[in-house]
Structure formats: C-alpha cells, structure tokens
Amino acid sequence: MAAVALKNQLNAHIASMFAAGFLDKQFQELQMLQDDGSSPGFVSEVVGLFIDDAEKITGLIAGLLDQPVVDFDKVDALVHQLKGSSASVGAQRVKLSCEQFHSYYEAKNRDGCVMALALLRNEFYDSRSKFQTMFQLEQQIEACS
Amino acid sequence: MGAAAGGEGEAVRVLVVDDSPVDRRVVELLLRNHAAAFHVTTVDSGKKAMELLGLNNAGKQRSIDMVLTDYCMPEMTGYDLLQAIKALGSANPIPVVVMSSENEPQRISRCLTAGAEDYIVKPLRKKDVQRLRNCSAARSATKDAVAADDRRWSSVKKNDAPAPPPRPDTAAKKATSEQRPRRLAGAGLAMASTVDLSHYLQFLFKFILLAYAVLCLTELLHRWSSGCFLSQLP
C-alpha cells in the first residue's frame, strides 16, 4: 500500500518535471531502456554521471572566467560538452541554458559569460534537486517492496 | 585489424570514442540492449582509439568491426581519427560512423566526403542503432564479395595468362552494399572470358600453320610421284 502511494508520488513528480520543461523525450528513451529489464538502475547511474560531470564543468568554466585573460575557446569546448551530456540524459533546461551561453562566448563577452554561467548554474541546481527527489522516491519504493 | 564479423547472428565489435563519460555510458547501454549483438569497447580520446586500433604502432591491436566516434573532442577530433583510419588505404577499411550534437550540413558533408559511413546527430536513440547495424552488414557483404573474387582469380590463373587488371578503385569507394559485390562479380567473369579467347586464338593459329604445312607436303609428294621432279635432273 505504501509502495503504491510512493509509486504514484514518483509518477506525479516525473510528470511535473516534464511539464515544467526539466525533462524531454530523451529521458523517456532512457526510461524505456531501463524498463526493458536488462539494465536496472541505468537511469540513476547515467543521471548520477551527468550531475558529477556538470558540477566539474561549471567549476572549470568559473575558473576560466576568473582568469585575467579568458580563453573563450576552452569555455566554448566545456559548454559544448555540457550541452551534449545534458542532451543525452534529457535535462532540457540545462541544455537550453548552454545554448543561450553560446552567443556570449562567441562575442567574447566576459560579463555576458559570467551572467550566463550564473543562469546555467541555477538551472543545473534546480534540475539536480528534482533528480535527487526522484531517486529518493525510487529508493523508498525499493525499500518497501 | 578488423577481423570478419558483423554477419547475421555475429556480435559486432564496436569501438566507441567519446570524451564525455555520460555519452559513452548511454551509447554503451544503447548498443548492449539492442536485439542485434554488439560487443562494445569505450575509450575517451582519439589517441587511445588509435592505440587500440594499432594505428600508431604502439602495442598489439584489438579486432574492431566498427568505430563510432564523437566529432568534437580535445586534441584529436573525431574527424582527425576518421582521416587516420581511412589513410591506411586498406581494401576493406573499418567503417567509421561520426556522431555529433551539431546538425550542421557542412560538417556532415565533410565527414561523409572523408569516408564516414554515416553521421548521427546526438543524442543517440534506439532507431539509430539499426543504422549502425546496417553499416556493419554492408562491410561484411563487401568482404565476402572480395573473397569470392579472389577465389575465382586463383582458379583461372595460369603461367601464360595475362596479369589480372588492378582492382577497380570503385571497389574501395563509397557505394551501396548491393552494387559493390555485383561489380566485382561482373569484372571477374569478363576477365575469365578474355583468357579463354586468347587460348582459342593461339590454338587456331597453330592449326592453320599445321594445315599449311600439310598442304605443302602433299603438293611436293604429288609432283614427285608424277615424275616431274626426276625428269628435271641433269
């Protein structure tokens, strides 16, 4: 009974993430791969990798923007990598933030990049919080069954 | 390098090259979960891919049937890796499929012109995995056609036979999987017919010479028997 209630809560949570634009179709693809049965825990593993990767990349970008002379090519490469990994897990808001970042480093605008990084980090932290709630619910469901 | 595999029911050995740990894991699981068997090896750089393929003479090489590489990587891009593999000039090169998050026509054209079998826009999905399987199957069909042509050549080759023509460059160029084996089979049959014709002509020439010699001898015998030859003696 508790497991059913938790499952309903989890489904509602995921549905709200889709509705708010945190997730896109790619996340559904990952869920389907997991539901096929051959890779349990696949989604949490991949999302966990994404969270670690995104934290590392945003830290590196912040470090580059703190330099007296900003290497915008490196910033470009890092943002491109984060955009790719967010697209691969279906983290739509993070992906869109990376796309918005593009115009600022193309223009070699340091202040614009700093602002874009702040927005990107906000989106990433929000997404991370939502994912963590999702995993907590999954763990509770597993504990109940 | 690139031992035969990829036929129906055989696992395709794929080398996945991507600097993103997230993308490597997603692609790896996508391939492993597909109905068609894939044996997946992952590396995080073009340099490590070259080592594994034995392209930089560093250590022993592993057999790989296909390379699936990200385009944008630091130091050595997927395009650089593609060029390095194609530069080997093998008659049966390893198929390379490029993947990228950018859907740029110029980039796609550049990769296909350089010899990439396909270009897939990230993120990879289930439907993209079948395209990889098709690329691998096309290579397997080409290998079988080349092997059949070699066997046919070894059966008709003789000491006085003319040297076989060089294998057409079109066999190594990009072509559909159906056209390649047909072209090779047609070339083999044509050359077999040319060899037979030259043998026939040689035989015909020898026969004509022999017939002429017999006629001359007959004429000489006729004249001798009729006494013309003796009456002309002093």
Coordinates of C-alpha atoms in Angstrom, one line a residue:
Chain A
M1 CA 0.0 0.0 0.0
A2 CA 2.8 2.4 0.9
A3 CA 4.7 1.3 -2.2
V4 CA 1.7 2.1 -4.4
A5 CA 1.4 5.5 -2.9
L6 CA 5.1 6.1 -3.3
K7 CA 4.9 5.0 -7.0
N8 CA 2.0 7.4 -7.6
Q9 CA 4.1 10.1 -6.0
L10 CA 7.1 9.3 -8.2
N11 CA 5.0 9.3 -11.3
A12 CA 3.5 12.6 -10.4
H13 CA 6.9 14.1 -9.7
I14 CA 8.3 12.9 -13.1
A15 CA 5.2 14.2 -14.9
S16 CA 5.7 17.6 -13.3
M17 CA 9.3 17.6 -14.3
F18 CA 8.2 17.0 -17.9
A19 CA 5.5 19.7 -17.7
A20 CA 8.0 22.3 -16.3
G21 CA 10.5 21.6 -19.0
F22 CA 13.1 20.0 -16.8
L23 CA 13.0 16.8 -18.9
D24 CA 12.5 16.0 -22.6
K25 CA 11.9 12.9 -24.8
Q26 CA 15.4 11.6 -24.3
F27 CA 14.7 10.9 -20.7
Q28 CA 11.7 8.8 -21.8
E29 CA 14.1 6.9 -24.1
L30 CA 16.4 6.1 -21.1
Q31 CA 13.4 5.0 -19.0
M32 CA 12.3 2.7 -21.8
L33 CA 15.8 1.2 -21.9
Q34 CA 15.7 0.6 -18.2
D35 CA 12.2 -0.8 -18.3
D36 CA 13.3 -3.4 -21.0
G37 CA 14.7 -5.2 -18.0
S38 CA 18.2 -5.7 -19.0
S39 CA 19.7 -2.6 -17.2
P40 CA 18.1 -1.9 -13.9
G41 CA 19.3 1.3 -12.3
F42 CA 20.5 2.6 -15.7
V43 CA 18.7 5.9 -15.4
S44 CA 20.0 6.7 -11.9
E45 CA 23.5 5.7 -13.0
V46 CA 23.5 7.9 -16.1
V47 CA 21.9 10.9 -14.3
G48 CA 24.5 10.5 -11.5
L49 CA 27.3 10.7 -14.1
F50 CA 25.7 13.8 -15.6
I51 CA 25.4 15.5 -12.2
D52 CA 29.1 14.8 -11.4
D53 CA 30.1 15.9 -14.9
A54 CA 28.1 19.1 -14.8
E55 CA 29.5 20.1 -11.4
K56 CA 33.0 19.6 -12.7
I57 CA 32.4 21.5 -15.9
T58 CA 30.6 24.5 -14.3
G59 CA 33.5 24.7 -11.9
L60 CA 36.0 24.7 -14.7
I61 CA 34.1 27.4 -16.6
A62 CA 34.0 29.6 -13.5
G63 CA 37.8 29.2 -13.1
L64 CA 38.4 30.2 -16.7
L65 CA 36.2 33.3 -16.4
D66 CA 38.2 34.3 -13.3
Q67 CA 41.4 34.5 -15.3
P68 CA 42.8 37.9 -16.4
V69 CA 42.7 36.7 -20.0
V70 CA 39.7 34.5 -20.7
D71 CA 40.3 31.5 -23.1
F72 CA 36.9 31.6 -24.8
D73 CA 37.8 28.6 -26.9
K74 CA 38.1 26.5 -23.8
V75 CA 34.9 27.9 -22.4
D76 CA 33.2 27.0 -25.8
A77 CA 34.5 23.4 -25.6
L78 CA 33.3 23.0 -22.0
V79 CA 29.9 24.4 -22.6
H80 CA 29.6 22.3 -25.7
Q81 CA 30.4 19.2 -23.6
L82 CA 27.9 20.1 -21.0
K83 CA 25.3 20.7 -23.7
G84 CA 26.0 17.2 -25.1
S85 CA 25.8 15.4 -21.8
S86 CA 22.6 17.2 -20.8
A87 CA 21.0 16.3 -24.1
S88 CA 22.0 12.7 -23.6
V89 CA 20.1 12.4 -20.3
G90 CA 17.2 14.6 -21.3
A91 CA 18.0 17.5 -19.0
Q92 CA 16.3 20.0 -21.2
R93 CA 16.6 23.2 -19.1
V94 CA 20.3 22.7 -18.7
K95 CA 20.7 22.1 -22.4
L96 CA 18.8 25.3 -23.3
S97 CA 20.9 27.3 -20.9
C98 CA 24.0 26.0 -22.6
E99 CA 22.6 27.1 -26.0
Q100 CA 22.0 30.6 -24.5
F101 CA 25.6 30.8 -23.3
H102 CA 26.8 30.4 -26.9
S103 CA 26.2 33.9 -28.0
Y104 CA 28.2 35.4 -25.1
Y105 CA 31.4 33.4 -25.7
E106 CA 31.0 33.9 -29.5
A107 CA 31.1 37.6 -28.8
K108 CA 34.0 37.2 -26.3
N109 CA 31.9 39.0 -23.7
R110 CA 33.3 38.1 -20.3
D111 CA 30.5 39.8 -18.3
G112 CA 27.9 38.2 -20.5
C113 CA 29.5 34.8 -19.9
V114 CA 29.6 35.3 -16.2
M115 CA 25.8 36.1 -16.2
A116 CA 25.1 33.2 -18.5
L117 CA 27.1 30.9 -16.2
A118 CA 25.0 32.1 -13.2
L119 CA 21.8 31.2 -15.1
L120 CA 23.2 27.9 -16.2
R121 CA 24.2 27.0 -12.6
N122 CA 20.7 27.9 -11.4
E123 CA 19.1 25.7 -13.9
F124 CA 21.5 22.9 -13.1
Y125 CA 20.9 23.2 -9.3
D126 CA 17.1 23.1 -9.8
S127 CA 17.4 20.1 -12.1
R128 CA 19.8 18.3 -9.7
S129 CA 17.3 18.9 -6.8
K130 CA 14.5 17.4 -8.9
F131 CA 16.6 14.4 -9.8
Q132 CA 17.6 13.8 -6.2
T133 CA 13.9 13.8 -5.2
M134 CA 13.2 11.3 -7.9
F135 CA 16.0 9.0 -6.7
Q136 CA 14.9 9.3 -3.1
L137 CA 11.4 8.2 -4.0
E138 CA 12.8 5.3 -6.0
Q139 CA 14.9 4.2 -3.1
Q140 CA 11.9 4.3 -0.8
I141 CA 9.9 2.3 -3.2
E142 CA 12.6 -0.3 -3.4
A143 CA 12.8 -0.4 0.4
C144 CA 9.1 -1.0 0.7
S145 CA 8.9 -3.9 -1.9
Chain B
M1 CA 42.8 -5.4 -37.9
G2 CA 39.0 -5.7 -38.3
A3 CA 38.6 -9.4 -38.5
A4 CA 35.4 -10.7 -40.1
A5 CA 32.3 -10.2 -38.1
G6 CA 29.1 -8.4 -38.4
G7 CA 27.2 -11.1 -40.3
E8 CA 23.8 -12.2 -39.2
G9 CA 24.0 -13.6 -35.7
E10 CA 27.6 -12.5 -35.0
A11 CA 28.4 -9.9 -32.4
V12 CA 29.7 -6.6 -34.0
R13 CA 32.7 -5.3 -32.2
V14 CA 32.3 -1.6 -31.8
L15 CA 34.8 0.9 -30.5
V16 CA 33.0 4.0 -29.0
V17 CA 35.2 7.1 -28.8
D18 CA 33.8 10.0 -26.8
D19 CA 35.4 12.3 -24.2
S20 CA 32.1 12.6 -22.3
P21 CA 31.6 9.9 -19.7
V22 CA 27.8 10.4 -19.8
D23 CA 27.6 9.9 -23.6
R24 CA 29.9 6.9 -23.5
R25 CA 27.7 5.2 -20.9
V26 CA 24.5 6.0 -22.8
V27 CA 25.8 4.8 -26.1
E28 CA 27.3 1.7 -24.5
L29 CA 24.0 0.7 -22.9
L30 CA 22.0 1.5 -26.0
L31 CA 24.2 -0.8 -28.1
R32 CA 24.2 -3.6 -25.5
N33 CA 20.5 -3.6 -25.0
H34 CA 19.7 -3.8 -28.7
A35 CA 18.5 -7.1 -30.1
A36 CA 21.4 -7.3 -32.5
A37 CA 24.5 -8.3 -30.6
F38 CA 27.2 -5.6 -30.1
H39 CA 30.4 -6.0 -28.2
V40 CA 31.3 -2.6 -27.0
T41 CA 34.7 -1.1 -26.1
T42 CA 34.8 2.5 -25.0
V43 CA 37.7 5.0 -24.9
D44 CA 37.8 8.7 -24.0
S45 CA 40.1 10.1 -26.7
G46 CA 41.1 9.7 -30.3
K47 CA 44.7 9.0 -29.2
K48 CA 43.6 6.0 -27.1
A49 CA 41.4 4.8 -30.1
M50 CA 44.5 4.9 -32.3
E51 CA 46.5 2.9 -29.8
L52 CA 43.7 0.3 -29.5
L53 CA 43.4 0.0 -33.3
G54 CA 47.2 -0.3 -33.6
L55 CA 47.4 2.8 -35.8
N56 CA 50.4 4.3 -34.0
N57 CA 52.5 1.1 -33.8
A58 CA 52.1 1.1 -30.0
G59 CA 51.5 -2.4 -28.8
K60 CA 49.2 -5.0 -30.2
Q61 CA 45.9 -4.2 -31.8
R62 CA 42.4 -5.4 -31.0
S63 CA 40.0 -6.6 -33.7
I64 CA 37.3 -4.0 -34.2
D65 CA 34.5 -4.1 -36.8
M66 CA 33.3 -0.5 -36.5
V67 CA 34.3 2.8 -34.9
L68 CA 31.7 5.1 -33.5
T69 CA 33.3 8.4 -32.7
D70 CA 32.2 11.8 -31.4
Y71 CA 33.1 14.7 -33.6
C72 CA 34.2 17.3 -31.0
M73 CA 37.0 16.0 -28.8
P74 CA 40.0 17.8 -27.4
E75 CA 43.5 17.3 -29.1
M76 CA 42.3 14.8 -31.6
T77 CA 38.8 15.3 -33.1
G78 CA 36.6 12.5 -34.5
Y79 CA 37.3 13.9 -37.9
D80 CA 41.1 13.5 -37.4
L81 CA 40.5 9.9 -36.2
L82 CA 38.4 9.3 -39.3
Q83 CA 41.1 10.5 -41.6
A84 CA 43.7 8.5 -39.8
I85 CA 41.7 5.3 -40.3
K86 CA 40.9 6.0 -43.9
A87 CA 44.5 6.9 -44.7
L88 CA 45.6 3.3 -44.2
G89 CA 44.2 2.6 -47.7
S90 CA 43.1 -0.9 -46.8
A91 CA 40.9 -2.7 -49.3
N92 CA 38.4 -3.3 -46.5
P93 CA 38.7 -0.4 -44.1
I94 CA 37.0 -0.3 -40.8
P95 CA 33.7 1.6 -41.1
V96 CA 33.6 4.8 -39.1
V97 CA 30.4 6.5 -38.0
V98 CA 30.6 10.0 -36.7
M99 CA 28.2 11.4 -34.1
S100 CA 27.7 15.0 -33.0
S101 CA 25.2 17.2 -31.2
E102 CA 25.5 19.6 -34.1
N103 CA 23.3 19.1 -37.2
E104 CA 25.4 21.2 -39.5
P105 CA 25.2 20.3 -43.2
Q106 CA 28.8 21.4 -43.8
R107 CA 30.1 19.2 -41.1
I108 CA 28.0 16.2 -42.2
S109 CA 29.2 16.7 -45.8
R110 CA 32.8 17.0 -44.7
C111 CA 32.7 13.7 -42.7
L112 CA 30.9 11.7 -45.5
T113 CA 33.4 13.0 -48.1
A114 CA 36.2 11.9 -45.9
G115 CA 34.8 8.4 -45.9
A116 CA 32.5 8.2 -42.9
E117 CA 29.8 5.6 -43.4
D118 CA 27.2 7.7 -41.6
Y119 CA 26.7 10.7 -39.4
I120 CA 24.4 10.5 -36.5
V121 CA 23.1 13.5 -34.5
K122 CA 23.2 13.1 -30.8
P123 CA 21.7 12.1 -28.6
L124 CA 21.7 8.5 -29.9
R125 CA 18.3 6.8 -29.9
K126 CA 17.2 3.2 -30.4
K127 CA 16.4 3.8 -34.1
D128 CA 20.0 5.0 -34.7
V129 CA 21.3 1.6 -33.5
Q130 CA 19.8 -0.2 -36.5
R131 CA 21.8 2.3 -38.8
L132 CA 25.0 1.1 -37.1
R133 CA 24.0 -2.5 -37.7
N134 CA 23.4 -1.7 -41.4
C135 CA 26.9 -0.1 -41.7
S136 CA 28.4 -3.2 -40.3
A137 CA 26.4 -5.5 -42.5
A138 CA 27.5 -3.5 -45.6
R139 CA 31.1 -4.0 -44.7
S140 CA 30.6 -7.7 -44.2
A141 CA 28.9 -8.1 -47.7
T142 CA 31.9 -6.3 -49.3
K143 CA 34.4 -8.5 -47.6
D144 CA 32.5 -11.7 -48.8
A145 CA 32.4 -10.3 -52.4
V146 CA 36.2 -9.5 -52.4
A147 CA 37.0 -13.0 -51.0
A148 CA 34.8 -14.7 -53.7
D149 CA 36.5 -12.7 -56.4
D150 CA 40.0 -13.7 -55.1
R151 CA 39.0 -17.3 -55.2
R152 CA 37.8 -17.0 -58.8
W153 CA 41.1 -15.4 -59.8
S154 CA 43.2 -18.1 -58.2
S155 CA 41.3 -20.8 -60.1
V156 CA 41.7 -19.3 -63.6
K157 CA 45.3 -18.0 -63.2
K158 CA 47.9 -19.8 -65.4
N159 CA 51.5 -19.2 -66.4
D160 CA 50.8 -17.6 -69.7
A161 CA 47.7 -15.9 -68.7
P162 CA 47.8 -12.1 -68.8
A163 CA 48.2 -10.4 -65.4
P164 CA 44.8 -9.5 -63.9
P165 CA 43.9 -5.9 -64.1
P166 CA 44.2 -3.8 -61.0
R167 CA 41.1 -4.0 -58.7
P168 CA 39.0 -1.0 -59.7
D169 CA 39.1 1.9 -57.4
T170 CA 35.4 1.9 -57.3
A171 CA 35.5 -1.2 -55.1
A172 CA 37.1 0.9 -52.3
K173 CA 34.9 4.0 -52.9
K174 CA 31.6 4.6 -51.2
A175 CA 28.9 2.6 -53.0
T176 CA 25.7 0.9 -51.9
S177 CA 26.0 -2.6 -50.4
E178 CA 24.1 -4.1 -53.3
Q179 CA 26.2 -2.6 -56.1
R180 CA 29.7 -3.4 -54.8
P181 CA 29.5 -7.3 -54.9
R182 CA 27.8 -7.1 -58.3
R183 CA 30.5 -5.0 -59.9
L184 CA 33.2 -7.3 -58.6
A185 CA 31.5 -10.4 -59.9
G186 CA 31.0 -8.9 -63.3
A187 CA 34.6 -7.9 -63.6
G188 CA 35.7 -11.5 -62.7
L189 CA 33.5 -13.0 -65.4
A190 CA 34.8 -10.6 -68.1
M191 CA 38.4 -11.4 -67.3
A192 CA 37.7 -15.2 -67.4
S193 CA 36.2 -14.8 -70.9
T194 CA 39.3 -12.9 -72.2
V195 CA 41.6 -15.6 -71.0
D196 CA 39.6 -18.3 -72.8
L197 CA 39.6 -16.3 -76.0
S198 CA 43.4 -15.9 -76.2
H199 CA 43.8 -19.6 -75.7
Y200 CA 41.4 -20.2 -78.6
L201 CA 43.2 -17.8 -80.9
Q202 CA 46.6 -19.4 -80.2
F203 CA 45.2 -22.9 -81.0
L204 CA 43.6 -21.6 -84.2
F205 CA 46.9 -20.1 -85.4
K206 CA 48.8 -23.3 -84.7
F207 CA 46.1 -25.3 -86.6
I208 CA 46.4 -23.0 -89.6
L209 CA 50.2 -23.4 -89.7
L210 CA 49.9 -27.1 -89.5
A211 CA 47.3 -27.3 -92.2
Y212 CA 49.5 -25.2 -94.5
A213 CA 52.5 -27.4 -93.8
V214 CA 50.4 -30.5 -94.7
L215 CA 49.3 -28.9 -97.9
C216 CA 52.8 -28.1 -99.0
L217 CA 54.0 -31.6 -98.2
T218 CA 51.1 -33.1 -100.2
E219 CA 51.9 -30.9 -103.2
L220 CA 55.6 -32.0 -103.1
L221 CA 54.7 -35.6 -102.9
H222 CA 52.3 -35.3 -105.8
R223 CA 54.9 -33.7 -108.0
W224 CA 57.5 -36.4 -107.1
S225 CA 55.1 -39.2 -107.8
S226 CA 54.2 -37.8 -111.2
G227 CA 57.9 -37.8 -112.2
C228 CA 58.2 -34.2 -112.9
F229 CA 60.9 -33.9 -110.3
L230 CA 63.1 -36.7 -111.7
S231 CA 62.8 -35.6 -115.3
Q232 CA 64.3 -32.3 -114.4
L233 CA 67.5 -33.8 -113.1
P234 CA 70.6 -33.5 -115.3

